[in-house]
PDB file of N, CA and C in Angstrom:
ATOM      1  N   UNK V1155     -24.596  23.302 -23.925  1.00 81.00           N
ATOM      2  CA  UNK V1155     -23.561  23.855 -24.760  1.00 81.00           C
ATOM      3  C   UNK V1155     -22.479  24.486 -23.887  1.00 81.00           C
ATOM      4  N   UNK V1156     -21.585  24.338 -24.471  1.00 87.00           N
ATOM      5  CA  UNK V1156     -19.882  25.228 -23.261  1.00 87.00           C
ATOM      6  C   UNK V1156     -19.783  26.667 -23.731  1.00 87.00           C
ATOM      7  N   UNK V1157     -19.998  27.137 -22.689  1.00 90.00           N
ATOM      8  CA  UNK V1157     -19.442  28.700 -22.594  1.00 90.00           C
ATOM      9  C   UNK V1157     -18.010  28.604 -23.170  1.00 90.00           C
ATOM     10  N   UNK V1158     -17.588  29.489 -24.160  1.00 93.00           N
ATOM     11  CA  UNK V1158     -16.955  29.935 -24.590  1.00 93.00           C
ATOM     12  C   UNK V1158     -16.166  31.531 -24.832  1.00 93.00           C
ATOM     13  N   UNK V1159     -15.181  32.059 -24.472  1.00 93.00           N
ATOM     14  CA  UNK V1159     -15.291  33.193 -24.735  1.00 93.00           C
ATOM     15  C   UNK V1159     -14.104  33.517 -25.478  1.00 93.00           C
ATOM     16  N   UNK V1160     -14.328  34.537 -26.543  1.00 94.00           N
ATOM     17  CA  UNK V1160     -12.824  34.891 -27.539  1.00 94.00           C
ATOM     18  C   UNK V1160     -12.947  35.748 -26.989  1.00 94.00           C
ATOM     19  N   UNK V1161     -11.572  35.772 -26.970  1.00 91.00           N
ATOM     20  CA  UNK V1161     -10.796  37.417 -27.159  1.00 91.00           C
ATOM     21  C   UNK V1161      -9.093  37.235 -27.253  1.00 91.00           C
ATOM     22  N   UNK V1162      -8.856  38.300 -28.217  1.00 90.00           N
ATOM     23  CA  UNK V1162      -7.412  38.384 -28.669  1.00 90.00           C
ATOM     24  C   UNK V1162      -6.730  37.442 -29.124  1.00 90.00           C
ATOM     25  N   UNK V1163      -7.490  37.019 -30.141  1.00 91.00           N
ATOM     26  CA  UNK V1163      -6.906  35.582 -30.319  1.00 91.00           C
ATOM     27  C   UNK V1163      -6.747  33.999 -29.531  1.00 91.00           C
ATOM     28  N   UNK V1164      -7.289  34.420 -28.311  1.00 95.00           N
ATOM     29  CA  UNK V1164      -7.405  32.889 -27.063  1.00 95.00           C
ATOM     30  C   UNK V1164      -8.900  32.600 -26.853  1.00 95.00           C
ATOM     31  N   UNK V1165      -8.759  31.834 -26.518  1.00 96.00           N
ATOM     32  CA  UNK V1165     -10.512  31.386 -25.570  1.00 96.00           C
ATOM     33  C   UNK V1165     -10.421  31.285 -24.781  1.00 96.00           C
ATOM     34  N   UNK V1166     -11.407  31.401 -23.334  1.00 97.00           N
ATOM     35  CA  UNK V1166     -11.414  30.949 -22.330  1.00 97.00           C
ATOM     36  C   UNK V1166     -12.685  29.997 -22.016  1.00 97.00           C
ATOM     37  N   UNK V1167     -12.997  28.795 -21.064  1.00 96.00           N
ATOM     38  CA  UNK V1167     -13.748  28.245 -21.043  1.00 96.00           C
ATOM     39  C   UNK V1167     -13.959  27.609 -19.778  1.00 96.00           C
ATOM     40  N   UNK V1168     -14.778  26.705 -18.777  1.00 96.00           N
ATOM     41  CA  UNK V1168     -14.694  26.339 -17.623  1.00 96.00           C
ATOM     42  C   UNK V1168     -14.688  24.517 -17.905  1.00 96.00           C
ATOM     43  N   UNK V1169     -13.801  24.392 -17.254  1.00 96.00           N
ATOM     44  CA  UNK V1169     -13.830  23.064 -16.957  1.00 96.00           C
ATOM     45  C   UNK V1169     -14.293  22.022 -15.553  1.00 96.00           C
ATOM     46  N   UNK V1170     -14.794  21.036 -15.400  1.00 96.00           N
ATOM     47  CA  UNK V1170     -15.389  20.785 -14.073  1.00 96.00           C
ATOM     48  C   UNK V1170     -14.057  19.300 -14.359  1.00 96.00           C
ATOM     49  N   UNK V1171     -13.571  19.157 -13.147  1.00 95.00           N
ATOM     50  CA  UNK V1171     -12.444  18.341 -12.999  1.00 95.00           C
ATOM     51  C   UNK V1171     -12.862  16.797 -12.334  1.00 95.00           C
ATOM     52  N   UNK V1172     -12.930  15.914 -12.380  1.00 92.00           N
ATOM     53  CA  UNK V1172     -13.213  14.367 -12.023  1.00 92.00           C
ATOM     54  C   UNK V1172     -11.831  14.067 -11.319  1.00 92.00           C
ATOM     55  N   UNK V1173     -10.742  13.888 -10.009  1.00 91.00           N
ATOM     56  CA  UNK V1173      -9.803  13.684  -9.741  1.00 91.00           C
ATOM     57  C   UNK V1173      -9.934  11.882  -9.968  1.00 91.00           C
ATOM     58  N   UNK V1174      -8.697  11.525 -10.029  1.00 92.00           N
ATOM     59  CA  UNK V1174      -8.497   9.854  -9.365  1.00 92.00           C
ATOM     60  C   UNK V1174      -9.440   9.009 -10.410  1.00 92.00           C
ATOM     61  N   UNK V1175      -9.737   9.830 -11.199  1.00 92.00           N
ATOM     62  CA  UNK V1175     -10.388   8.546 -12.495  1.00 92.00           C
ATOM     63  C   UNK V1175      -9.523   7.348 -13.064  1.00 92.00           C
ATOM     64  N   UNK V1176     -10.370   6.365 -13.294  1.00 92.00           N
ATOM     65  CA  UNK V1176     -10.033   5.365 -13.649  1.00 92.00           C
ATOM     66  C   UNK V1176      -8.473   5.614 -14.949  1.00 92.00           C
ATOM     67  N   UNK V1177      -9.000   6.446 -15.672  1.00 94.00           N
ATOM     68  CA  UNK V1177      -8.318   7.277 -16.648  1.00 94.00           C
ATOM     69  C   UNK V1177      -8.513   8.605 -17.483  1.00 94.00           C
ATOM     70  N   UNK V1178      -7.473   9.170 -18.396  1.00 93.00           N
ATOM     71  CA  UNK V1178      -8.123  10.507 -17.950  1.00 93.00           C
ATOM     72  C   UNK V1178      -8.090  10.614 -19.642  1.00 93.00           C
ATOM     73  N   UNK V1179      -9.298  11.513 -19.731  1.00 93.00           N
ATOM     74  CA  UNK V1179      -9.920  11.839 -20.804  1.00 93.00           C
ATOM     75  C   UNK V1179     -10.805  13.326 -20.578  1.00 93.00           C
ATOM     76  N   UNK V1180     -11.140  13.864 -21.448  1.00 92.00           N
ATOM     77  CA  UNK V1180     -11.714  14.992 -21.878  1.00 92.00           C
ATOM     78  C   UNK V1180     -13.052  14.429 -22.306  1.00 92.00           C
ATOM     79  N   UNK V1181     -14.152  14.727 -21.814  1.00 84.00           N
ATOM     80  CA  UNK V1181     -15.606  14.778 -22.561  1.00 84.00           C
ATOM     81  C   UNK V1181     -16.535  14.624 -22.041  1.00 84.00           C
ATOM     82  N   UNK V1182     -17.410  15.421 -22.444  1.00 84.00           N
ATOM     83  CA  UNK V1182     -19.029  15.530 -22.239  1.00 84.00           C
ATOM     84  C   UNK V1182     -18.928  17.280 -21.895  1.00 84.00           C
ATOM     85  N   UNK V1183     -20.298  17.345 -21.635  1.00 88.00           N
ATOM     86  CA  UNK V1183     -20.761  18.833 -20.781  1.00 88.00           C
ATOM     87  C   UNK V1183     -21.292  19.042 -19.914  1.00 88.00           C
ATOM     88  N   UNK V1184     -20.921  19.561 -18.473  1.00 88.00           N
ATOM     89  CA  UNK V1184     -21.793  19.743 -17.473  1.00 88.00           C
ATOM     90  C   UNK V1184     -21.986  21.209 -17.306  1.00 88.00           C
ATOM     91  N   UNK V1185     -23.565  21.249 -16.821  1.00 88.00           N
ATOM     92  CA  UNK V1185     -23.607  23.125 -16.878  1.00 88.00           C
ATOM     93  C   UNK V1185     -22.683  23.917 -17.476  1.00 88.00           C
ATOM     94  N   UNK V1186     -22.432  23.814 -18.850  1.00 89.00           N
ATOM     95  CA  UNK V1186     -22.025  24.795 -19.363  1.00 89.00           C
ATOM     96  C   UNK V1186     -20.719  24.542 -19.874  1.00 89.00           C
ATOM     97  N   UNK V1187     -19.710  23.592 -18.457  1.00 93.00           N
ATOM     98  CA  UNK V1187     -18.443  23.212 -18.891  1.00 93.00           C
ATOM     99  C   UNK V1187     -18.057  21.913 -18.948  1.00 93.00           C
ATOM    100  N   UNK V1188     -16.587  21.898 -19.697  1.00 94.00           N
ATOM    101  CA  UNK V1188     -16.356  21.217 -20.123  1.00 94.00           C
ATOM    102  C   UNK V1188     -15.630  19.628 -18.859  1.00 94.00           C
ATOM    103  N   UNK V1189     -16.288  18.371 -19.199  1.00 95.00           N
ATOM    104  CA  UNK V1189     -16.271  17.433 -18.381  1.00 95.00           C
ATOM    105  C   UNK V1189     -14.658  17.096 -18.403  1.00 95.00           C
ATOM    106  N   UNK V1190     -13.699  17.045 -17.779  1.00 94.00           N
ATOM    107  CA  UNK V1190     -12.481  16.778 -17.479  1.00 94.00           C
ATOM    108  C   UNK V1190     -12.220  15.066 -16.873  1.00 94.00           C
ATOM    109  N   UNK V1191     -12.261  14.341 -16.708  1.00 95.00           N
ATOM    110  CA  UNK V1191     -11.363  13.306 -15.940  1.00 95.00           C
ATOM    111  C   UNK V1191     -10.144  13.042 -15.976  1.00 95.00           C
ATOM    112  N   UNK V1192      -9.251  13.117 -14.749  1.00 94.00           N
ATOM    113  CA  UNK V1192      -8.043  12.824 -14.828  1.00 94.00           C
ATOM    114  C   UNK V1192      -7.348  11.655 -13.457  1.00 94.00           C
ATOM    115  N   UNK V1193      -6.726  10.643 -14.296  1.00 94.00           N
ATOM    116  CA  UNK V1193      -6.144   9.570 -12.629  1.00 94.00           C
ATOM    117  C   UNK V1193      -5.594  10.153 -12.386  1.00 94.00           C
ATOM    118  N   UNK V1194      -4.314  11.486 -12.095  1.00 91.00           N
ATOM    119  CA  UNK V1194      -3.742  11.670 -11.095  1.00 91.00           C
ATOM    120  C   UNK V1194      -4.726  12.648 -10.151  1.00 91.00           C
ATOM    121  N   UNK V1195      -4.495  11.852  -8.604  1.00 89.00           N
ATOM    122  CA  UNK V1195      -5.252  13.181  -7.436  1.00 89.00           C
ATOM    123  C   UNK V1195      -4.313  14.003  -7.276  1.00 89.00           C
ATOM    124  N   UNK V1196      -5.389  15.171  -6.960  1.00 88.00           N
ATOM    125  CA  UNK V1196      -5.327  16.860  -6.799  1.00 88.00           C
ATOM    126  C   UNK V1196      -4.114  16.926  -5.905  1.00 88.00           C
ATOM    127  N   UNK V1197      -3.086  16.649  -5.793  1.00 89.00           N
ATOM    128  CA  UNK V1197      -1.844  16.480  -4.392  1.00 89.00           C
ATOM    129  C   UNK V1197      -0.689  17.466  -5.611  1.00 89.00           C
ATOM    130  N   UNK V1198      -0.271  18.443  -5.136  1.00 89.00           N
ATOM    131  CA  UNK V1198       0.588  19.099  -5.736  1.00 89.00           C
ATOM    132  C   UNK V1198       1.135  19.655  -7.222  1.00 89.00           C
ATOM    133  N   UNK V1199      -0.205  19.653  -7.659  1.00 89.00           N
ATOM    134  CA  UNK V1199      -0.336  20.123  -9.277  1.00 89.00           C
ATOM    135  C   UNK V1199      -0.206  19.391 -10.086  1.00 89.00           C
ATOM    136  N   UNK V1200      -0.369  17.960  -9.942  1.00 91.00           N
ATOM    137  CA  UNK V1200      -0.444  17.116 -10.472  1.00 91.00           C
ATOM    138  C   UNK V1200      -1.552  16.869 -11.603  1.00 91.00           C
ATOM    139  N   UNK V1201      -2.959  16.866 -10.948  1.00 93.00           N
ATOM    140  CA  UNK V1201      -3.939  16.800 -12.049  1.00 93.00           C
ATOM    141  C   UNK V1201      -3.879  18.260 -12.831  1.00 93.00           C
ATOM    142  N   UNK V1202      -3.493  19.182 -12.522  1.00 95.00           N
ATOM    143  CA  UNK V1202      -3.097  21.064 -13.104  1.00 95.00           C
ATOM    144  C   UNK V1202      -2.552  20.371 -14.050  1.00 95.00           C
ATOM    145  N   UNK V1203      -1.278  19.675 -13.985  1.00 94.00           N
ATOM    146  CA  UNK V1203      -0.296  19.574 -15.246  1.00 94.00           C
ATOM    147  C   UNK V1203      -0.955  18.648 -15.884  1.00 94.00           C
ATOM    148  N   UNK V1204      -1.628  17.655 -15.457  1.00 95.00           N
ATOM    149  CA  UNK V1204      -2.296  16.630 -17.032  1.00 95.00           C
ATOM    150  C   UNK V1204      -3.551  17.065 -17.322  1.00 95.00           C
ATOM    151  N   UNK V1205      -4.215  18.246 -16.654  1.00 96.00           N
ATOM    152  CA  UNK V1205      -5.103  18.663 -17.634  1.00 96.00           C
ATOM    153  C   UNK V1205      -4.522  19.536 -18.413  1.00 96.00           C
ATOM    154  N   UNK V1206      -3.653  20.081 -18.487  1.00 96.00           N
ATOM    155  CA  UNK V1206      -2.726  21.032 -19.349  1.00 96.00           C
ATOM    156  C   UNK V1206      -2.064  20.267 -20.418  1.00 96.00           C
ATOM    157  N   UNK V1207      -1.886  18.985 -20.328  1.00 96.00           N
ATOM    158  CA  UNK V1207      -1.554  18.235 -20.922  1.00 96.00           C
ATOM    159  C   UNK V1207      -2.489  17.773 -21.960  1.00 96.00           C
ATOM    160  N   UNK V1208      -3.583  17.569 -21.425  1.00 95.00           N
ATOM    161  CA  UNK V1208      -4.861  16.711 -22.247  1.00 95.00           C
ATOM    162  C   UNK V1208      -5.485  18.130 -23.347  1.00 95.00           C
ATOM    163  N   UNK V1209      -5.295  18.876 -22.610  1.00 95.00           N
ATOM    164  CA  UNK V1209      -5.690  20.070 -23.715  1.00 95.00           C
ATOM    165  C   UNK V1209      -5.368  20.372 -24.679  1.00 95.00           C
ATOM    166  N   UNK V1210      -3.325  20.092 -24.296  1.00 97.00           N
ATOM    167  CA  UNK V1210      -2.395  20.721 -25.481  1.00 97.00           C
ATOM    168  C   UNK V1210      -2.719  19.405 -26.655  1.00 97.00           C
ATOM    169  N   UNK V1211      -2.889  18.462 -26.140  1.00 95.00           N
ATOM    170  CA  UNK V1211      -3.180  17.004 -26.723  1.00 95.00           C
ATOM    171  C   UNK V1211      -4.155  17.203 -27.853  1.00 95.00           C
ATOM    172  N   UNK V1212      -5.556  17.653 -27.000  1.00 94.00           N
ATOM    173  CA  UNK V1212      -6.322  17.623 -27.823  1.00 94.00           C
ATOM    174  C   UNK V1212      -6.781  18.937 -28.926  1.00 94.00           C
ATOM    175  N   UNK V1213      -6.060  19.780 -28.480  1.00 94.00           N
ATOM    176  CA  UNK V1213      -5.912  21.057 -29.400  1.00 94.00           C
ATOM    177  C   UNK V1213      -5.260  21.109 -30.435  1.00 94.00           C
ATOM    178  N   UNK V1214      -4.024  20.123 -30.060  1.00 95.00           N
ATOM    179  CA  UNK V1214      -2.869  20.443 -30.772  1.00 95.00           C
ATOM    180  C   UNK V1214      -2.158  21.683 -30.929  1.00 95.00           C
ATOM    181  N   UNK V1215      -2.007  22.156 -29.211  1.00 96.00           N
ATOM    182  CA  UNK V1215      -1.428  23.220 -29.515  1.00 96.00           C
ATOM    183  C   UNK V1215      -0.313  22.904 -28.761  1.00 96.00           C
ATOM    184  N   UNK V1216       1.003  23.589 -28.397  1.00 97.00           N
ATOM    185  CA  UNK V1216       2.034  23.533 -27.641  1.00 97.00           C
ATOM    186  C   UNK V1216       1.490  23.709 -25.725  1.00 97.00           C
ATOM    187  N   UNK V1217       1.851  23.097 -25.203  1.00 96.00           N
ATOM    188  CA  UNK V1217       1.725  23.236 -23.539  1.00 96.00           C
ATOM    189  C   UNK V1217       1.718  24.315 -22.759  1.00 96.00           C
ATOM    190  N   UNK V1218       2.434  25.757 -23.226  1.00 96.00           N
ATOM    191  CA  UNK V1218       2.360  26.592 -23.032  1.00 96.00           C
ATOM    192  C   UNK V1218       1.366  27.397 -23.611  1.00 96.00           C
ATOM    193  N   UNK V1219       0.311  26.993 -24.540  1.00 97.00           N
ATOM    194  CA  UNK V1219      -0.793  27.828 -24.914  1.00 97.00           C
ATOM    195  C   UNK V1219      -1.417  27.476 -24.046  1.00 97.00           C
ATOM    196  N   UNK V1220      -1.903  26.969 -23.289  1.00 97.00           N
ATOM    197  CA  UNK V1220      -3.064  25.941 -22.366  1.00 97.00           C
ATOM    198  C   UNK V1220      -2.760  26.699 -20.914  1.00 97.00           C
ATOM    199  N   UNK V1221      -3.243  27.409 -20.040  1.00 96.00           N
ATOM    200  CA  UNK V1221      -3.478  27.882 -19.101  1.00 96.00           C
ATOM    201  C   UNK V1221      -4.633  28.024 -17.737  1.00 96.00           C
ATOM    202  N   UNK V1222      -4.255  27.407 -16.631  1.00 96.00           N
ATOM    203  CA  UNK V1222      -5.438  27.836 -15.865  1.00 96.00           C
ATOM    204  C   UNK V1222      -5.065  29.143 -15.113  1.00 96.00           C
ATOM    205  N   UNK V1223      -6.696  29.745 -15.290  1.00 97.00           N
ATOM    206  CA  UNK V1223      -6.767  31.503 -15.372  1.00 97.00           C
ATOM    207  C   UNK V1223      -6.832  31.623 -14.041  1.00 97.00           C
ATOM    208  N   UNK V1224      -8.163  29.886 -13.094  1.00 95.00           N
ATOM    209  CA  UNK V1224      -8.335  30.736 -12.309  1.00 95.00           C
ATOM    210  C   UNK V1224      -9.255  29.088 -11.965  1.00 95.00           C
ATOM    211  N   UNK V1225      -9.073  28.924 -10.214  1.00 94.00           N
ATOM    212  CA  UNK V1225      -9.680  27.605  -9.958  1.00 94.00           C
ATOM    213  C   UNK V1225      -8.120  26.643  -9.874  1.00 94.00           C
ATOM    214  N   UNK V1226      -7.329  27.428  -9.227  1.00 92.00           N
ATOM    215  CA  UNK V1226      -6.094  26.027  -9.491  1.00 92.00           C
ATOM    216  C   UNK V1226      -6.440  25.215  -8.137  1.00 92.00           C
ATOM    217  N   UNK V1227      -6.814  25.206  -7.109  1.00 93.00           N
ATOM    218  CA  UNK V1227      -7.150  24.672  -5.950  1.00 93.00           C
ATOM    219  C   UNK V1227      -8.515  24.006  -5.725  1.00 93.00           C
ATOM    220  N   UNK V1228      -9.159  24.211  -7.132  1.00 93.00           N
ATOM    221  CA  UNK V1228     -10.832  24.028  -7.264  1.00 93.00           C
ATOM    222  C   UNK V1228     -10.899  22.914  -8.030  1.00 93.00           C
ATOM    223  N   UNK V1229     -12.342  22.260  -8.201  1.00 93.00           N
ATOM    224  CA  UNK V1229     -12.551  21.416  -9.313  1.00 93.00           C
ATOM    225  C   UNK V1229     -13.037  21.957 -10.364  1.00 93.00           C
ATOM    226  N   UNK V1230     -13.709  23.371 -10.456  1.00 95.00           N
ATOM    227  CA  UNK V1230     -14.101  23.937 -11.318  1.00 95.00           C
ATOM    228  C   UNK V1230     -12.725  24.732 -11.508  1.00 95.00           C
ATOM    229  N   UNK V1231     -12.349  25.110 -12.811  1.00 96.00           N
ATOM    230  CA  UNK V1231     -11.261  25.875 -13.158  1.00 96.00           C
ATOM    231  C   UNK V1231     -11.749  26.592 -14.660  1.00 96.00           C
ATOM    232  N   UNK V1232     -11.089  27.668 -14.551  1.00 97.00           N
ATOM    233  CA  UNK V1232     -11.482  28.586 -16.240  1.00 97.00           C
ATOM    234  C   UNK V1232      -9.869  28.171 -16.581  1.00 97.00           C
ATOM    235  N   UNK V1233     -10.147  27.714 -17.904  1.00 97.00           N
ATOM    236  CA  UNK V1233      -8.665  27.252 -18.745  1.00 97.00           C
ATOM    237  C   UNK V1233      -9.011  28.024 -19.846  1.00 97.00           C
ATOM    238  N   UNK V1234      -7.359  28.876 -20.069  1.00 97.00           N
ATOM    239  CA  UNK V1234      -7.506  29.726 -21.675  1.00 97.00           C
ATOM    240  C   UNK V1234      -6.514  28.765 -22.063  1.00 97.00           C
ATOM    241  N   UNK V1235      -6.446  29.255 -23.265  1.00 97.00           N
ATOM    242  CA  UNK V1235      -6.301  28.603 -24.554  1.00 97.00           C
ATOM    243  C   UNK V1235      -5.714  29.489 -25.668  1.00 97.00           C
ATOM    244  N   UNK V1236      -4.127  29.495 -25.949  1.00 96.00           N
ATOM    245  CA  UNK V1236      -3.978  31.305 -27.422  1.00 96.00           C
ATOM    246  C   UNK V1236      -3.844  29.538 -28.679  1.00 96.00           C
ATOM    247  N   UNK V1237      -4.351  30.665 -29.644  1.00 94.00           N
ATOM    248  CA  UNK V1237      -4.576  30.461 -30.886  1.00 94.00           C
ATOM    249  C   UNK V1237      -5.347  29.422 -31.045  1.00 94.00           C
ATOM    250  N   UNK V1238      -6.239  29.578 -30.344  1.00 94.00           N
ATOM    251  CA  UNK V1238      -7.360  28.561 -30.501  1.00 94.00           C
ATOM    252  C   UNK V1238      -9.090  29.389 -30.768  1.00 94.00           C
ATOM    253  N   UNK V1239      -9.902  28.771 -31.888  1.00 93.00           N
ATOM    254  CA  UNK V1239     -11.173  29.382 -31.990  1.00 93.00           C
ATOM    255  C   UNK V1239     -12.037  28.525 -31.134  1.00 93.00           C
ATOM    256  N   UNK V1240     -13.449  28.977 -30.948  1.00 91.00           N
ATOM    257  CA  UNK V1240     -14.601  28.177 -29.912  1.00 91.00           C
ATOM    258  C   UNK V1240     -14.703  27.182 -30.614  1.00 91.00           C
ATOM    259  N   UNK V1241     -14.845  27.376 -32.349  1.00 92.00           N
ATOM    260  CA  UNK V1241     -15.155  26.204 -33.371  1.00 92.00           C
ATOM    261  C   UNK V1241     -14.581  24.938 -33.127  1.00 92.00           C
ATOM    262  N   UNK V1242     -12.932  25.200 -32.837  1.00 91.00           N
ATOM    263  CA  UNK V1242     -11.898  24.382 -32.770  1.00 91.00           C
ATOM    264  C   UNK V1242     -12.164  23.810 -31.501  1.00 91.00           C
ATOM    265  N   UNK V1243     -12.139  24.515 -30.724  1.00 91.00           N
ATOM    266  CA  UNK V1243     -12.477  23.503 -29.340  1.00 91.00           C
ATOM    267  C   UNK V1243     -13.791  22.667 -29.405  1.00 91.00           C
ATOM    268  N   UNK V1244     -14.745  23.371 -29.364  1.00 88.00           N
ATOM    269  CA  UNK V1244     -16.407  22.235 -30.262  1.00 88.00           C
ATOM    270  C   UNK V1244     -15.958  20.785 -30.655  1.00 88.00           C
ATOM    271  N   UNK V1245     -15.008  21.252 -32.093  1.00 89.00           N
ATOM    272  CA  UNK V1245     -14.976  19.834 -32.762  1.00 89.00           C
ATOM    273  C   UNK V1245     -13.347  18.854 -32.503  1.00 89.00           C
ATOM    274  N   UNK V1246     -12.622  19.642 -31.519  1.00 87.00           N
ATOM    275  CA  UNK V1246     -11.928  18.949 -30.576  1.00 87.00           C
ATOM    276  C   UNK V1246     -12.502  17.861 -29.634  1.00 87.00           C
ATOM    277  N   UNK V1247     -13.360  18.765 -29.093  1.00 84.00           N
ATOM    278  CA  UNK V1247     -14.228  17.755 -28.052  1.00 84.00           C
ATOM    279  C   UNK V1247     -15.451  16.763 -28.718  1.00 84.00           C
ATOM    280  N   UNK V1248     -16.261  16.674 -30.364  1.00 76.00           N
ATOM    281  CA  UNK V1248     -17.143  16.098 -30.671  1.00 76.00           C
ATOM    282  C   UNK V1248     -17.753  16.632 -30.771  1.00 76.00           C
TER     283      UNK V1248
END
């Protein structure tokens, strides 16, 4: 199950990042977080901005709700999320 955490109206959650995938998609769970793949490699914030992308995508929220907190140089990263519930992310992801 994905760690989840509310507060103030956002979530925060961990994502584990796949660089240089075939293509990029959102899904599954590893320890806890959430499985990421994205084709662009880690070279200058590139995969940062299309997982920010794939989030706002799959949230349906605007690009600027979607944030990494922390892990921008990592494959593991904590991404918040405003106006989003844990529920909503759950059945975002399946």
């Amino acid at each position: 199950m994905i760690d989840v955490i509310e507060k103030d109206g956002s979530i925060v959650f961990t994502a584990r990042i796949i660089p240089r995938a075939s293509r990029s998609e959102i899904g599954g769970e590893m320890d806890g977080a959430v499985k990421v793949r994205v084709s662009s490699p880690p070279v200058d914030g590139a995969a940062n901005t299309e997982i920010v992308k794939l989030f706002a995508k799959a949230l349906r929220v605007p690009r600027s709700a979607v944030a990494i907190v922390a892990g921008a140089a990592s494959r593991t990263k904590r991404i918040r999320v405003d106006g989003v519930t844990a529920e909503q992310l759950r059945n975002a992801l399946g």
